[in-house]
Short mmCIF file of C-alpha atoms in Angstrom, two decimals:
data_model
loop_
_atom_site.label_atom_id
_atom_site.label_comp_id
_atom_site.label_asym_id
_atom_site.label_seq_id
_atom_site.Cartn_x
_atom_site.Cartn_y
_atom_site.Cartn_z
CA UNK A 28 0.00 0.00 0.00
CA UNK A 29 1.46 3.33 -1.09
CA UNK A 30 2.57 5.51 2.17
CA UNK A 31 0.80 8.61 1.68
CA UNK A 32 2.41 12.28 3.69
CA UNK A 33 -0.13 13.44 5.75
CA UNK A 34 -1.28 17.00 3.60
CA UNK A 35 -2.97 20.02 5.67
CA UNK A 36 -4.52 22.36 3.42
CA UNK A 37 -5.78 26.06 5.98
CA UNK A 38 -7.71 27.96 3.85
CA UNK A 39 -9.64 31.06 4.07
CA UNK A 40 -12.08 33.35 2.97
CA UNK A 41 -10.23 34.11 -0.60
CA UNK A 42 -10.71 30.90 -1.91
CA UNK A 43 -14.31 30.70 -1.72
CA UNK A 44 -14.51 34.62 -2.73
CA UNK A 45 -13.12 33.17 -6.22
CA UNK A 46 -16.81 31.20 -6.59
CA UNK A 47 -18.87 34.46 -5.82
CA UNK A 48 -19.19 34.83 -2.46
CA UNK A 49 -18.10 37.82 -1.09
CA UNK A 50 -15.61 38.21 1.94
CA UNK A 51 -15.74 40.44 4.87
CA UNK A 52 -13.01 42.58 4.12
CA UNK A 53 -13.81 43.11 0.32
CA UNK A 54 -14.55 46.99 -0.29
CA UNK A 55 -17.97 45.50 -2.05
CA UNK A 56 -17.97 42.87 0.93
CA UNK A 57 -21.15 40.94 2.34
CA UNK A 58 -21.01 42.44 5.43
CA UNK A 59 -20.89 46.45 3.72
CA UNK A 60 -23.79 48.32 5.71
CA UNK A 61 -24.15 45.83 8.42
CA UNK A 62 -22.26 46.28 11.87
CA UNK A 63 -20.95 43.58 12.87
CA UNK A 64 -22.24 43.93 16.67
CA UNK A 65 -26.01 44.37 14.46
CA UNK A 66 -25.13 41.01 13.13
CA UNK A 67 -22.73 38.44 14.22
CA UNK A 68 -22.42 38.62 18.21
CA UNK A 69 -24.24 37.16 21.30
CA UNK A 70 -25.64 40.49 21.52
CA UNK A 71 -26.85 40.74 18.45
CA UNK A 72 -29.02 37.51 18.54
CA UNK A 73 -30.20 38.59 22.31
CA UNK A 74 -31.22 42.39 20.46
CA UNK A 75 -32.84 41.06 17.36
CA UNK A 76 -32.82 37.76 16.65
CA UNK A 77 -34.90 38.18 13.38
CA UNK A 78 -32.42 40.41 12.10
CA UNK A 79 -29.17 38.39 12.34
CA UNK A 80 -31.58 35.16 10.90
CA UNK A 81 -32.29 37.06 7.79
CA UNK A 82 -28.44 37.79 7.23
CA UNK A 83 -27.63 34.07 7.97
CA UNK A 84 -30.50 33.02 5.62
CA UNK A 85 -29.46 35.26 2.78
CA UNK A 86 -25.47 34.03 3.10
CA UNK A 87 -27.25 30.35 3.39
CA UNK A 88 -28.99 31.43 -0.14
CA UNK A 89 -25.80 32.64 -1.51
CA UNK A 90 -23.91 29.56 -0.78
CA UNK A 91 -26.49 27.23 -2.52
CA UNK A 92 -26.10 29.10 -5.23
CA UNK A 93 -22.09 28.92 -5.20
CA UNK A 94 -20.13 26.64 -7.18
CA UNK A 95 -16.82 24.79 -6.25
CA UNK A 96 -13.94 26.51 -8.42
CA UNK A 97 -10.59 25.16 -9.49
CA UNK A 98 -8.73 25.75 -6.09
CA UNK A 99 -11.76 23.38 -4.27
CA UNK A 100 -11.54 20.53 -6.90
CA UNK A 101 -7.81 20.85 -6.92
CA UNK A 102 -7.56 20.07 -3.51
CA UNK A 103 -9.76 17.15 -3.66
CA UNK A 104 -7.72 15.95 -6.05
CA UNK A 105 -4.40 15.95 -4.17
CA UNK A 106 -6.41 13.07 -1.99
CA UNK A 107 -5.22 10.47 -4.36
CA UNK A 108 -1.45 10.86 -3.52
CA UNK A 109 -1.63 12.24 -0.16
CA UNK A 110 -3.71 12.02 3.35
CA UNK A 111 -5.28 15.39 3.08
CA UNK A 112 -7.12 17.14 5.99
CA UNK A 113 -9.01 20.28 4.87
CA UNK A 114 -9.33 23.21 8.21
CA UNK A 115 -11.67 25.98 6.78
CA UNK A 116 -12.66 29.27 8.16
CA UNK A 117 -15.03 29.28 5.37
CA UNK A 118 -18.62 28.65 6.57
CA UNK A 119 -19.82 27.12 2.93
CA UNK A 120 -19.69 23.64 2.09
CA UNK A 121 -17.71 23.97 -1.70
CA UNK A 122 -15.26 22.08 -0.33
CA UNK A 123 -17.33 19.04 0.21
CA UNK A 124 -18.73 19.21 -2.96
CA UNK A 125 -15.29 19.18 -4.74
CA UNK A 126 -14.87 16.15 -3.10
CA UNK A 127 -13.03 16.23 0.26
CA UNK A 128 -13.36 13.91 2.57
CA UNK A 129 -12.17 15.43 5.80
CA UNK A 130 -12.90 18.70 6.64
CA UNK A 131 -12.69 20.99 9.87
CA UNK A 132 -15.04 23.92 9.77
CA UNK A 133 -13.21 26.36 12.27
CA UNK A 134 -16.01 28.60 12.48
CA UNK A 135 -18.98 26.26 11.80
CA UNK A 136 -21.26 25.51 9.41
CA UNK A 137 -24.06 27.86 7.15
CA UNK A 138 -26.32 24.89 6.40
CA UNK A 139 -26.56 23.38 9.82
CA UNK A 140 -28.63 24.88 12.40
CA UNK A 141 -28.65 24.06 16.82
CA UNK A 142 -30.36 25.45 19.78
CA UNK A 143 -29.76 28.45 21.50
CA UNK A 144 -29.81 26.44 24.43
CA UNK A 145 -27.30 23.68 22.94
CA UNK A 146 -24.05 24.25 20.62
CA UNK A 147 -23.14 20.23 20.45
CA UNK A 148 -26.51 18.61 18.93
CA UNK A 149 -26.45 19.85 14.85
CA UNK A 150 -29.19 19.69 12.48
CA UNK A 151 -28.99 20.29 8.65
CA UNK A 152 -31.31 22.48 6.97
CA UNK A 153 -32.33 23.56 3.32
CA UNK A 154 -35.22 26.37 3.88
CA UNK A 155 -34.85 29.65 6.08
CA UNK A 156 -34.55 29.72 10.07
CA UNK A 157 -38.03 31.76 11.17
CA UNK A 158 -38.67 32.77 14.45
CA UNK A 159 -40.78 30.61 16.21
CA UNK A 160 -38.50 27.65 14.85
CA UNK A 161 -37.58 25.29 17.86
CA UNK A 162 -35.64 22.44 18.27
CA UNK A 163 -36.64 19.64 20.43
CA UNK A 164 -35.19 20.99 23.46
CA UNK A 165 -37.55 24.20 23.13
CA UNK A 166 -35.04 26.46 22.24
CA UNK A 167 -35.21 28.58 19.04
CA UNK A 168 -33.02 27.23 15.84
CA UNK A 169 -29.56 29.38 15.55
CA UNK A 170 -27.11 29.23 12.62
CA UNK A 171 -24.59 27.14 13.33
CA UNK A 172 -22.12 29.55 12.99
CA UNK A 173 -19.15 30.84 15.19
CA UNK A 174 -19.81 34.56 15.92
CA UNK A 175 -17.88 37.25 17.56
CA UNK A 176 -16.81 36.60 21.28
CA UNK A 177 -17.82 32.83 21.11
CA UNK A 178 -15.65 30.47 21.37
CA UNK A 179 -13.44 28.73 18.14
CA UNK A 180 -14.39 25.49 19.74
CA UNK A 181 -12.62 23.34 17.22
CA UNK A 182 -9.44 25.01 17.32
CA UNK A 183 -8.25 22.60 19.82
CA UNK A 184 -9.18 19.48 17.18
CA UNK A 185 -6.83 22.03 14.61
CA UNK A 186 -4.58 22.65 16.63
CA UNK A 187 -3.68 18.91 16.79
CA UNK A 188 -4.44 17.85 13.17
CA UNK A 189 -1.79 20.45 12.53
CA UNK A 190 1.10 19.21 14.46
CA UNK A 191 0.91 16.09 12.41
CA UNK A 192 1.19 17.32 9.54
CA UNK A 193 4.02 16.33 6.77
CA UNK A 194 3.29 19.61 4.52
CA UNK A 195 1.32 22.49 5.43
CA UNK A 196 -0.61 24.90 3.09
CA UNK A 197 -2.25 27.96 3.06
CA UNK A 198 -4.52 29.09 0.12
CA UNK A 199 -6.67 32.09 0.16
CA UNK A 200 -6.51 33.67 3.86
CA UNK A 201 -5.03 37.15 5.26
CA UNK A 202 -3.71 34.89 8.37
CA UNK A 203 -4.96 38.04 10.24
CA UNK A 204 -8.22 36.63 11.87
CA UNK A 205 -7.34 34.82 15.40
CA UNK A 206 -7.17 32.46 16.92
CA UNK A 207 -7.15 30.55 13.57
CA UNK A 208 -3.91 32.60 12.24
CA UNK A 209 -2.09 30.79 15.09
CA UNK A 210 -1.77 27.50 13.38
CA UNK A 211 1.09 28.20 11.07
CA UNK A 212 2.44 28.36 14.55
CA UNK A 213 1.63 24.36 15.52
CA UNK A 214 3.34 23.05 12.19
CA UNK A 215 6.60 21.44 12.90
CA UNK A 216 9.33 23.73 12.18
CA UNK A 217 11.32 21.36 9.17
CA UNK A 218 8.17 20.82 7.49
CA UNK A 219 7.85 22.28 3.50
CA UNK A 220 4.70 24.71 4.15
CA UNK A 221 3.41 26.86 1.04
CA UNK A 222 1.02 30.07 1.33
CA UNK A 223 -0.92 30.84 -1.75
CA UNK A 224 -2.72 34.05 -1.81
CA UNK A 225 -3.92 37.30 -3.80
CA UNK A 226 -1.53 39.37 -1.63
CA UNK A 227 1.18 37.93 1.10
CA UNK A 228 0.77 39.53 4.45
CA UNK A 229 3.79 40.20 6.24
CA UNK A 230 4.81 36.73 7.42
CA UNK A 231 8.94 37.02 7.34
CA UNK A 232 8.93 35.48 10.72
CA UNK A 233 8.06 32.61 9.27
CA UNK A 234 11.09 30.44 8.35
CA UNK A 235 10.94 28.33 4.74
CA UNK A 236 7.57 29.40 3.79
CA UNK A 237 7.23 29.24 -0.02
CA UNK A 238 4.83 32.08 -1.27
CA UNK A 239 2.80 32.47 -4.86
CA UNK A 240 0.67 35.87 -4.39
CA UNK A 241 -1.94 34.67 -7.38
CA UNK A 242 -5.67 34.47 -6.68
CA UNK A 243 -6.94 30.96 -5.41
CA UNK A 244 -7.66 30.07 -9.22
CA UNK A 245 -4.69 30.90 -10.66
CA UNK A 246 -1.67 29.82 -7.91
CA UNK A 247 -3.55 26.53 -7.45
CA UNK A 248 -2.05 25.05 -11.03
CA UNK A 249 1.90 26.53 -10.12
CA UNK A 250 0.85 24.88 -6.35
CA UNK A 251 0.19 21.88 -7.59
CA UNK A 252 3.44 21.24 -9.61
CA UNK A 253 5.54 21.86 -6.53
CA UNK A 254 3.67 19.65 -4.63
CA UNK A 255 4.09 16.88 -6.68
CA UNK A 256 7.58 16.04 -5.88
CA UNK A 257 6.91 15.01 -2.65
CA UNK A 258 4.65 12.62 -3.59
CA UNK A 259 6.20 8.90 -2.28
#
């Protein structure tokens, strides 16, 4: 059986921006003329929970409307030579539809839905969250979504997925949102690790990091090639 290196692929907002859906920091982003205390905090939800449903439903509308581009199916494809894990601070799923197996969503999931009342127990959904929508514990349906000032519950699963790794790469992320920048910081120091994004952040303090500023798209094919040699 062929040995295959265990593959970590981080990636961030910029990669899905590439199939349409917009990113918080864009000039044009999603989040232009909504606060983000309005929209994406416990205090938000506790203020005006209809509010921050309708934003959640119409990025939930958005996504289903996406398409995985050449940087998602690209990925999936590097699972036939390597063990790949996927950790996403992308809420969409265009990574599962490419095709990838394993996936950690850092900062959960647009078309799943919990409890107000309980963040473990997940439920999919296809239509809009309404008020008045409860889950069998009584509570009224949430996104499940990570928002400001909550915990990144799954950074600790990251966090360890990471320190295994054999290669580590970065595609589409401004490594500037925390705690999930942190875990270039986890990867074991002789490792080959690659950043691929529309524009490098300042990141000198990273030693051996091999960077191609190219959108998602575009890097992925120049990405791939250099990955290939260290196929077993």
């Amino acid at each position: 059986m062929q040995y295959k290196k265990k593959l970590v692929v981080f990636t961030g907002a910029g990669i899905s921006a590439e199939s349409g859906l917009k990113t918080f920091r864009d000039s044009d982003g999603l989040w232009q003329g909504h606060r983000v205390e309005e929209v994406a905090t416990p205090g938000a939800w506790k203020k005006n929970p209809a509010s921050v449903l309708e934003f959640y439903n119409m990025r939930r509308r958005d996504v289903l409307a996406a398409q995985p581009n050449k940087a998602h199916q690209v990925i999936a494809g590097w699972q036939d030579n390597f063990d790949v894990w996927v950790i996403t601070q992308n809420i969409d799923d265009l990574h599962e539809r490419a095709g990838s197996r394993q996936v950690l969503h850092l900062h959960g999931e647009i078309l799943k839905m919990r409890s107000e009342k309980n963040d473990e127990k997940l439920f999919p959904y296809s239509s809009d969250i309404r008020i008045g929508d409860k889950a069998p514990d009584g509570g009224q349906f949430r996104p499940h979504v990570v928002w400001f000032h909550e915990p990144v519950v799954e950074m600790e699963n990251a966090a360890g997925i990471t320190r295994k790794a054999e290669i580590f790469v970065v595609i589409g992320t401004s490594l500037v949102v925390y705690p999930a920048a942190d875990l270039l910081f986890y990867t074991q120091s002789e490792i080959p690790k690659f950043l691929l994004d529309k524009k490098i952040p300042p990141i000198s303090f990273i030693r051996d990091l091999v960077t191609i500023e190219k959108p998602a798209t575009i890097g992925i094919t120049e990405l791939d090639l250099m990955l290939k040699k260290y196929i077993d």
